[in-house]
Amino acid sequence: RPSINKKTSLARGPSIPTITSFLSIYSENITPFLVHGIWHSTPQRRPAPLRWRQAPRLITLVLVAGVALALRLAGASGLLATALGISFGLLGLAVMLLWSRRRGLMVHCTSLCPIGLVVALAGKLSPFRVRVSAACTDCGACTAACRYDALRPADVRARRPALSCTLCGDCVGACPHGALGYRFGRLRPESARALFLVLVVALHASFLGLARI
């Protein structure tokens, strides 16, 4: 009906600023609330860095996009597409439960998710950043806290997280020297972090409410 379409477009339209500014934090932290809760409710291993960081995500993205395009061109039934989608989702769950926990990393996000690389690149549109200050002593506390393989020793020495950083902030609280913090313009790190969290929560709640109107 026209009224429903109008409301739907209204609900989708305003969310563009949210997506472009906070895409990484949405994809990696807000969406998998259940997995995140299970993850932090049990003892964790020290992260074991993956040999490759970007290649698996690029390969997965190309494969998934290729299969989707092939199904479209072949006129495959919706049932087949649904079955393949469910199968891929189950594969992701298996990776979460088996590989991610064993490695101490969110492997399903950093290596399997086909949108992971797109999210990481689009997330760079956000004016918010996590930066390592001169107070860093290279102690490795942030490396142990990061579950997205974004703070390897080489990244810490470069004083900036890798592309897989999702702005989750786990490293900020883990640093005993206060060397990590959010950056936004000329704001202090504490103020930038507070602003970031307030904006994410407020925009998310606002657009969810608008979508229900």
PDB file of N, CA and C in Angstrom, residues 20-82:
ATOM      1  N   THR A  20      26.800   5.324   7.258  1.00  0.00           N
ATOM      2  CA  THR A  20      28.102   5.786   6.776  1.00  0.00           C
ATOM      3  C   THR A  20      29.039   6.158   7.913  1.00  0.00           C
ATOM      4  N   SER A  21      28.500   6.658   9.022  1.00  0.00           N
ATOM      5  CA  SER A  21      29.353   7.113  10.116  1.00  0.00           C
ATOM      6  C   SER A  21      29.708   6.022  11.107  1.00  0.00           C
ATOM      7  N   PHE A  22      28.792   5.052  11.267  1.00  0.00           N
ATOM      8  CA  PHE A  22      28.999   4.067  12.313  1.00  0.00           C
ATOM      9  C   PHE A  22      28.864   2.643  11.796  1.00  0.00           C
ATOM     10  N   LEU A  23      29.195   2.428  10.520  1.00  0.00           N
ATOM     11  CA  LEU A  23      28.971   1.128   9.904  1.00  0.00           C
ATOM     12  C   LEU A  23      29.737   0.019  10.598  1.00  0.00           C
ATOM     13  N   SER A  24      30.988   0.263  10.955  1.00  0.00           N
ATOM     14  CA  SER A  24      31.793  -0.775  11.582  1.00  0.00           C
ATOM     15  C   SER A  24      31.215  -1.194  12.923  1.00  0.00           C
ATOM     16  N   ILE A  25      30.897  -0.226  13.761  1.00  0.00           N
ATOM     17  CA  ILE A  25      30.403  -0.554  15.088  1.00  0.00           C
ATOM     18  C   ILE A  25      29.046  -1.239  15.002  1.00  0.00           C
ATOM     19  N   TYR A  26      28.200  -0.872  13.992  1.00  0.00           N
ATOM     20  CA  TYR A  26      26.918  -1.531  13.813  1.00  0.00           C
ATOM     21  C   TYR A  26      27.111  -2.990  13.446  1.00  0.00           C
ATOM     22  N   SER A  27      27.935  -3.229  12.449  1.00  0.00           N
ATOM     23  CA  SER A  27      28.085  -4.586  11.942  1.00  0.00           C
ATOM     24  C   SER A  27      28.736  -5.513  12.939  1.00  0.00           C
ATOM     25  N   GLU A  28      29.777  -5.032  13.620  1.00  0.00           N
ATOM     26  CA  GLU A  28      30.576  -5.918  14.441  1.00  0.00           C
ATOM     27  C   GLU A  28      30.142  -5.965  15.898  1.00  0.00           C
ATOM     28  N   ASN A  29      29.362  -5.001  16.368  1.00  0.00           N
ATOM     29  CA  ASN A  29      29.054  -4.952  17.780  1.00  0.00           C
ATOM     30  C   ASN A  29      27.572  -4.916  18.108  1.00  0.00           C
ATOM     31  N   ILE A  30      26.781  -4.153  17.369  1.00  0.00           N
ATOM     32  CA  ILE A  30      25.360  -4.077  17.683  1.00  0.00           C
ATOM     33  C   ILE A  30      24.626  -5.310  17.179  1.00  0.00           C
ATOM     34  N   THR A  31      24.933  -5.751  15.961  1.00  0.00           N
ATOM     35  CA  THR A  31      24.228  -6.893  15.393  1.00  0.00           C
ATOM     36  C   THR A  31      24.431  -8.178  16.179  1.00  0.00           C
ATOM     37  N   PRO A  32      25.663  -8.580  16.479  1.00  0.00           N
ATOM     38  CA  PRO A  32      25.848  -9.868  17.148  1.00  0.00           C
ATOM     39  C   PRO A  32      25.810  -9.774  18.662  1.00  0.00           C
ATOM     40  N   PHE A  33      24.759  -9.140  19.232  1.00  0.00           N
ATOM     41  CA  PHE A  33      24.664  -9.004  20.678  1.00  0.00           C
ATOM     42  C   PHE A  33      24.711 -10.363  21.379  1.00  0.00           C
ATOM     43  N   LEU A  34      23.994 -11.338  20.852  1.00  0.00           N
ATOM     44  CA  LEU A  34      23.924 -12.638  21.503  1.00  0.00           C
ATOM     45  C   LEU A  34      25.288 -13.294  21.537  1.00  0.00           C
ATOM     46  N   VAL A  35      25.953 -13.301  20.397  1.00  0.00           N
ATOM     47  CA  VAL A  35      27.282 -13.911  20.330  1.00  0.00           C
ATOM     48  C   VAL A  35      28.252 -13.175  21.239  1.00  0.00           C
ATOM     49  N   HIS A  36      28.160 -11.841  21.267  1.00  0.00           N
ATOM     50  CA  HIS A  36      29.048 -11.040  22.103  1.00  0.00           C
ATOM     51  C   HIS A  36      28.847 -11.377  23.567  1.00  0.00           C
ATOM     52  N   GLY A  37      27.585 -11.570  23.972  1.00  0.00           N
ATOM     53  CA  GLY A  37      27.304 -11.912  25.356  1.00  0.00           C
ATOM     54  C   GLY A  37      27.857 -13.268  25.735  1.00  0.00           C
ATOM     55  N   ILE A  38      27.665 -14.245  24.862  1.00  0.00           N
ATOM     56  CA  ILE A  38      28.203 -15.576  25.120  1.00  0.00           C
ATOM     57  C   ILE A  38      29.722 -15.523  25.183  1.00  0.00           C
ATOM     58  N   TRP A  39      30.302 -14.749  24.284  1.00  0.00           N
ATOM     59  CA  TRP A  39      31.764 -14.635  24.189  1.00  0.00           C
ATOM     60  C   TRP A  39      32.369 -14.163  25.505  1.00  0.00           C
ATOM     61  N   HIS A  40      31.783 -13.122  26.103  1.00  0.00           N
ATOM     62  CA  HIS A  40      32.353 -12.525  27.301  1.00  0.00           C
ATOM     63  C   HIS A  40      31.880 -13.197  28.589  1.00  0.00           C
ATOM     64  N   SER A  41      31.006 -14.166  28.494  1.00  0.00           N
ATOM     65  CA  SER A  41      30.519 -14.834  29.697  1.00  0.00           C
ATOM     66  C   SER A  41      31.382 -16.026  30.080  1.00  0.00           C
ATOM     67  N   THR A  42      32.347 -16.391  29.244  1.00  0.00           N
ATOM     68  CA  THR A  42      33.217 -17.527  29.513  1.00  0.00           C
ATOM     69  C   THR A  42      34.671 -17.110  29.345  1.00  0.00           C
ATOM     70  N   PRO A  43      35.608 -17.841  29.979  1.00  0.00           N
ATOM     71  CA  PRO A  43      37.027 -17.497  29.875  1.00  0.00           C
ATOM     72  C   PRO A  43      37.502 -17.501  28.427  1.00  0.00           C
ATOM     73  N   GLN A  44      38.392 -16.556  28.113  1.00  0.00           N
ATOM     74  CA  GLN A  44      38.881 -16.429  26.749  1.00  0.00           C
ATOM     75  C   GLN A  44      40.373 -16.705  26.663  1.00  0.00           C
ATOM     76  N   ARG A  45      40.795 -17.189  25.516  1.00  0.00           N
ATOM     77  CA  ARG A  45      42.209 -17.380  25.255  1.00  0.00           C
ATOM     78  C   ARG A  45      42.825 -16.081  24.751  1.00  0.00           C
ATOM     79  N   ARG A  46      44.137 -15.995  24.911  1.00  0.00           N
ATOM     80  CA  ARG A  46      44.848 -14.862  24.331  1.00  0.00           C
ATOM     81  C   ARG A  46      44.748 -14.973  22.816  1.00  0.00           C
ATOM     82  N   PRO A  47      44.423 -13.883  22.119  1.00  0.00           N
ATOM     83  CA  PRO A  47      44.253 -13.957  20.665  1.00  0.00           C
ATOM     84  C   PRO A  47      45.472 -14.531  19.959  1.00  0.00           C
ATOM     85  N   ALA A  48      45.221 -15.437  19.025  1.00  0.00           N
ATOM     86  CA  ALA A  48      46.276 -16.005  18.191  1.00  0.00           C
ATOM     87  C   ALA A  48      46.119 -15.409  16.800  1.00  0.00           C
ATOM     88  N   PRO A  49      46.975 -14.475  16.410  1.00  0.00           N
ATOM     89  CA  PRO A  49      46.822 -13.781  15.122  1.00  0.00           C
ATOM     90  C   PRO A  49      46.728 -14.736  13.945  1.00  0.00           C
ATOM     91  N   LEU A  50      45.889 -14.381  12.992  1.00  0.00           N
ATOM     92  CA  LEU A  50      45.758 -15.163  11.770  1.00  0.00           C
ATOM     93  C   LEU A  50      46.923 -14.852  10.836  1.00  0.00           C
ATOM     94  N   ARG A  51      47.254 -15.828  10.002  1.00  0.00           N
ATOM     95  CA  ARG A  51      48.372 -15.627   9.086  1.00  0.00           C
ATOM     96  C   ARG A  51      48.035 -14.559   8.051  1.00  0.00           C
ATOM     97  N   TRP A  52      46.789 -14.586   7.577  1.00  0.00           N
ATOM     98  CA  TRP A  52      46.345 -13.580   6.615  1.00  0.00           C
ATOM     99  C   TRP A  52      45.169 -12.838   7.216  1.00  0.00           C
ATOM    100  N   ARG A  53      45.109 -11.537   6.968  1.00  0.00           N
ATOM    101  CA  ARG A  53      44.018 -10.747   7.525  1.00  0.00           C
ATOM    102  C   ARG A  53      42.979 -10.367   6.484  1.00  0.00           C
ATOM    103  N   GLN A  54      43.371  -9.812   5.365  1.00  0.00           N
ATOM    104  CA  GLN A  54      42.411  -9.287   4.405  1.00  0.00           C
ATOM    105  C   GLN A  54      42.044 -10.281   3.311  1.00  0.00           C
ATOM    106  N   ALA A  55      42.960 -11.156   2.928  1.00  0.00           N
ATOM    107  CA  ALA A  55      42.709 -12.066   1.805  1.00  0.00           C
ATOM    108  C   ALA A  55      41.461 -12.931   1.989  1.00  0.00           C
ATOM    109  N   PRO A  56      41.244 -13.565   3.161  1.00  0.00           N
ATOM    110  CA  PRO A  56      40.042 -14.406   3.308  1.00  0.00           C
ATOM    111  C   PRO A  56      38.747 -13.637   3.105  1.00  0.00           C
ATOM    112  N   ARG A  57      38.679 -12.414   3.617  1.00  0.00           N
ATOM    113  CA  ARG A  57      37.449 -11.631   3.463  1.00  0.00           C
ATOM    114  C   ARG A  57      37.229 -11.248   2.011  1.00  0.00           C
ATOM    115  N   LEU A  58      38.284 -10.919   1.313  1.00  0.00           N
ATOM    116  CA  LEU A  58      38.153 -10.553  -0.096  1.00  0.00           C
ATOM    117  C   LEU A  58      37.696 -11.752  -0.918  1.00  0.00           C
ATOM    118  N   ILE A  59      38.282 -12.911  -0.652  1.00  0.00           N
ATOM    119  CA  ILE A  59      37.903 -14.128  -1.376  1.00  0.00           C
ATOM    120  C   ILE A  59      36.449 -14.485  -1.100  1.00  0.00           C
ATOM    121  N   THR A  60      36.047 -14.420   0.172  1.00  0.00           N
ATOM    122  CA  THR A  60      34.665 -14.745   0.540  1.00  0.00           C
ATOM    123  C   THR A  60      33.686 -13.779  -0.106  1.00  0.00           C
ATOM    124  N   LEU A  61      34.023 -12.496  -0.113  1.00  0.00           N
ATOM    125  CA  LEU A  61      33.151 -11.495  -0.725  1.00  0.00           C
ATOM    126  C   LEU A  61      32.966 -11.773  -2.211  1.00  0.00           C
ATOM    127  N   VAL A  62      34.055 -12.074  -2.904  1.00  0.00           N
ATOM    128  CA  VAL A  62      33.983 -12.356  -4.341  1.00  0.00           C
ATOM    129  C   VAL A  62      33.154 -13.609  -4.601  1.00  0.00           C
ATOM    130  N   LEU A  63      33.363 -14.648  -3.801  1.00  0.00           N
ATOM    131  CA  LEU A  63      32.620 -15.899  -3.989  1.00  0.00           C
ATOM    132  C   LEU A  63      31.127 -15.707  -3.746  1.00  0.00           C
ATOM    133  N   VAL A  64      30.789 -15.040  -2.653  1.00  0.00           N
ATOM    134  CA  VAL A  64      29.373 -14.835  -2.329  1.00  0.00           C
ATOM    135  C   VAL A  64      28.702 -13.967  -3.391  1.00  0.00           C
ATOM    136  N   ALA A  65      29.364 -12.889  -3.797  1.00  0.00           N
ATOM    137  CA  ALA A  65      28.798 -12.024  -4.833  1.00  0.00           C
ATOM    138  C   ALA A  65      28.669 -12.775  -6.149  1.00  0.00           C
ATOM    139  N   GLY A  66      29.656 -13.609  -6.469  1.00  0.00           N
ATOM    140  CA  GLY A  66      29.607 -14.390  -7.705  1.00  0.00           C
ATOM    141  C   GLY A  66      28.471 -15.390  -7.707  1.00  0.00           C
ATOM    142  N   VAL A  67      28.286 -16.081  -6.584  1.00  0.00           N
ATOM    143  CA  VAL A  67      27.197 -17.058  -6.484  1.00  0.00           C
ATOM    144  C   VAL A  67      25.847 -16.360  -6.581  1.00  0.00           C
ATOM    145  N   ALA A  68      25.708 -15.223  -5.895  1.00  0.00           N
ATOM    146  CA  ALA A  68      24.446 -14.482  -5.944  1.00  0.00           C
ATOM    147  C   ALA A  68      24.131 -14.027  -7.366  1.00  0.00           C
ATOM    148  N   LEU A  69      25.143 -13.543  -8.076  1.00  0.00           N
ATOM    149  CA  LEU A  69      24.939 -13.104  -9.457  1.00  0.00           C
ATOM    150  C   LEU A  69      24.594 -14.284 -10.359  1.00  0.00           C
ATOM    151  N   ALA A  70      25.267 -15.409 -10.148  1.00  0.00           N
ATOM    152  CA  ALA A  70      24.996 -16.599 -10.954  1.00  0.00           C
ATOM    153  C   ALA A  70      23.572 -17.095 -10.738  1.00  0.00           C
ATOM    154  N   LEU A  71      23.119 -17.074  -9.492  1.00  0.00           N
ATOM    155  CA  LEU A  71      21.749 -17.492  -9.197  1.00  0.00           C
ATOM    156  C   LEU A  71      20.749 -16.563  -9.874  1.00  0.00           C
ATOM    157  N   ARG A  72      21.070 -15.282  -9.874  1.00  0.00           N
ATOM    158  CA  ARG A  72      20.183 -14.300 -10.503  1.00  0.00           C
ATOM    159  C   ARG A  72      20.095 -14.535 -12.005  1.00  0.00           C
ATOM    160  N   LEU A  73      21.243 -14.704 -12.642  1.00  0.00           N
ATOM    161  CA  LEU A  73      21.269 -14.888 -14.094  1.00  0.00           C
ATOM    162  C   LEU A  73      20.649 -16.217 -14.509  1.00  0.00           C
ATOM    163  N   ALA A  74      20.783 -17.218 -13.661  1.00  0.00           N
ATOM    164  CA  ALA A  74      20.245 -18.537 -13.979  1.00  0.00           C
ATOM    165  C   ALA A  74      18.761 -18.649 -13.663  1.00  0.00           C
ATOM    166  N   GLY A  75      18.207 -17.628 -13.033  1.00  0.00           N
ATOM    167  CA  GLY A  75      16.797 -17.667 -12.672  1.00  0.00           C
ATOM    168  C   GLY A  75      16.489 -18.707 -11.620  1.00  0.00           C
ATOM    169  N   ALA A  76      17.418 -18.901 -10.692  1.00  0.00           N
ATOM    170  CA  ALA A  76      17.234 -19.910  -9.646  1.00  0.00           C
ATOM    171  C   ALA A  76      16.028 -19.562  -8.778  1.00  0.00           C
ATOM    172  N   SER A  77      15.438 -20.579  -8.220  1.00  0.00           N
ATOM    173  CA  SER A  77      14.253 -20.389  -7.382  1.00  0.00           C
ATOM    174  C   SER A  77      14.629 -19.741  -6.059  1.00  0.00           C
ATOM    175  N   GLY A  78      13.650 -19.107  -5.458  1.00  0.00           N
ATOM    176  CA  GLY A  78      13.874 -18.499  -4.156  1.00  0.00           C
ATOM    177  C   GLY A  78      14.199 -19.531  -3.103  1.00  0.00           C
ATOM    178  N   LEU A  79      13.648 -20.723  -3.269  1.00  0.00           N
ATOM    179  CA  LEU A  79      13.904 -21.796  -2.309  1.00  0.00           C
ATOM    180  C   LEU A  79      15.383 -22.179  -2.299  1.00  0.00           C
ATOM    181  N   LEU A  80      15.980 -22.273  -3.496  1.00  0.00           N
ATOM    182  CA  LEU A  80      17.398 -22.618  -3.586  1.00  0.00           C
ATOM    183  C   LEU A  80      18.260 -21.520  -2.974  1.00  0.00           C
ATOM    184  N   ALA A  81      17.931 -20.277  -3.296  1.00  0.00           N
ATOM    185  CA  ALA A  81      18.693 -19.154  -2.743  1.00  0.00           C
ATOM    186  C   ALA A  81      18.593 -19.122  -1.219  1.00  0.00           C
ATOM    187  N   THR A  82      17.386 -19.385  -0.706  1.00  0.00           N
ATOM    188  CA  THR A  82      17.193 -19.409   0.742  1.00  0.00           C
ATOM    189  C   THR A  82      17.998 -20.527   1.385  1.00  0.00           C
TER     190      THR A  82
END
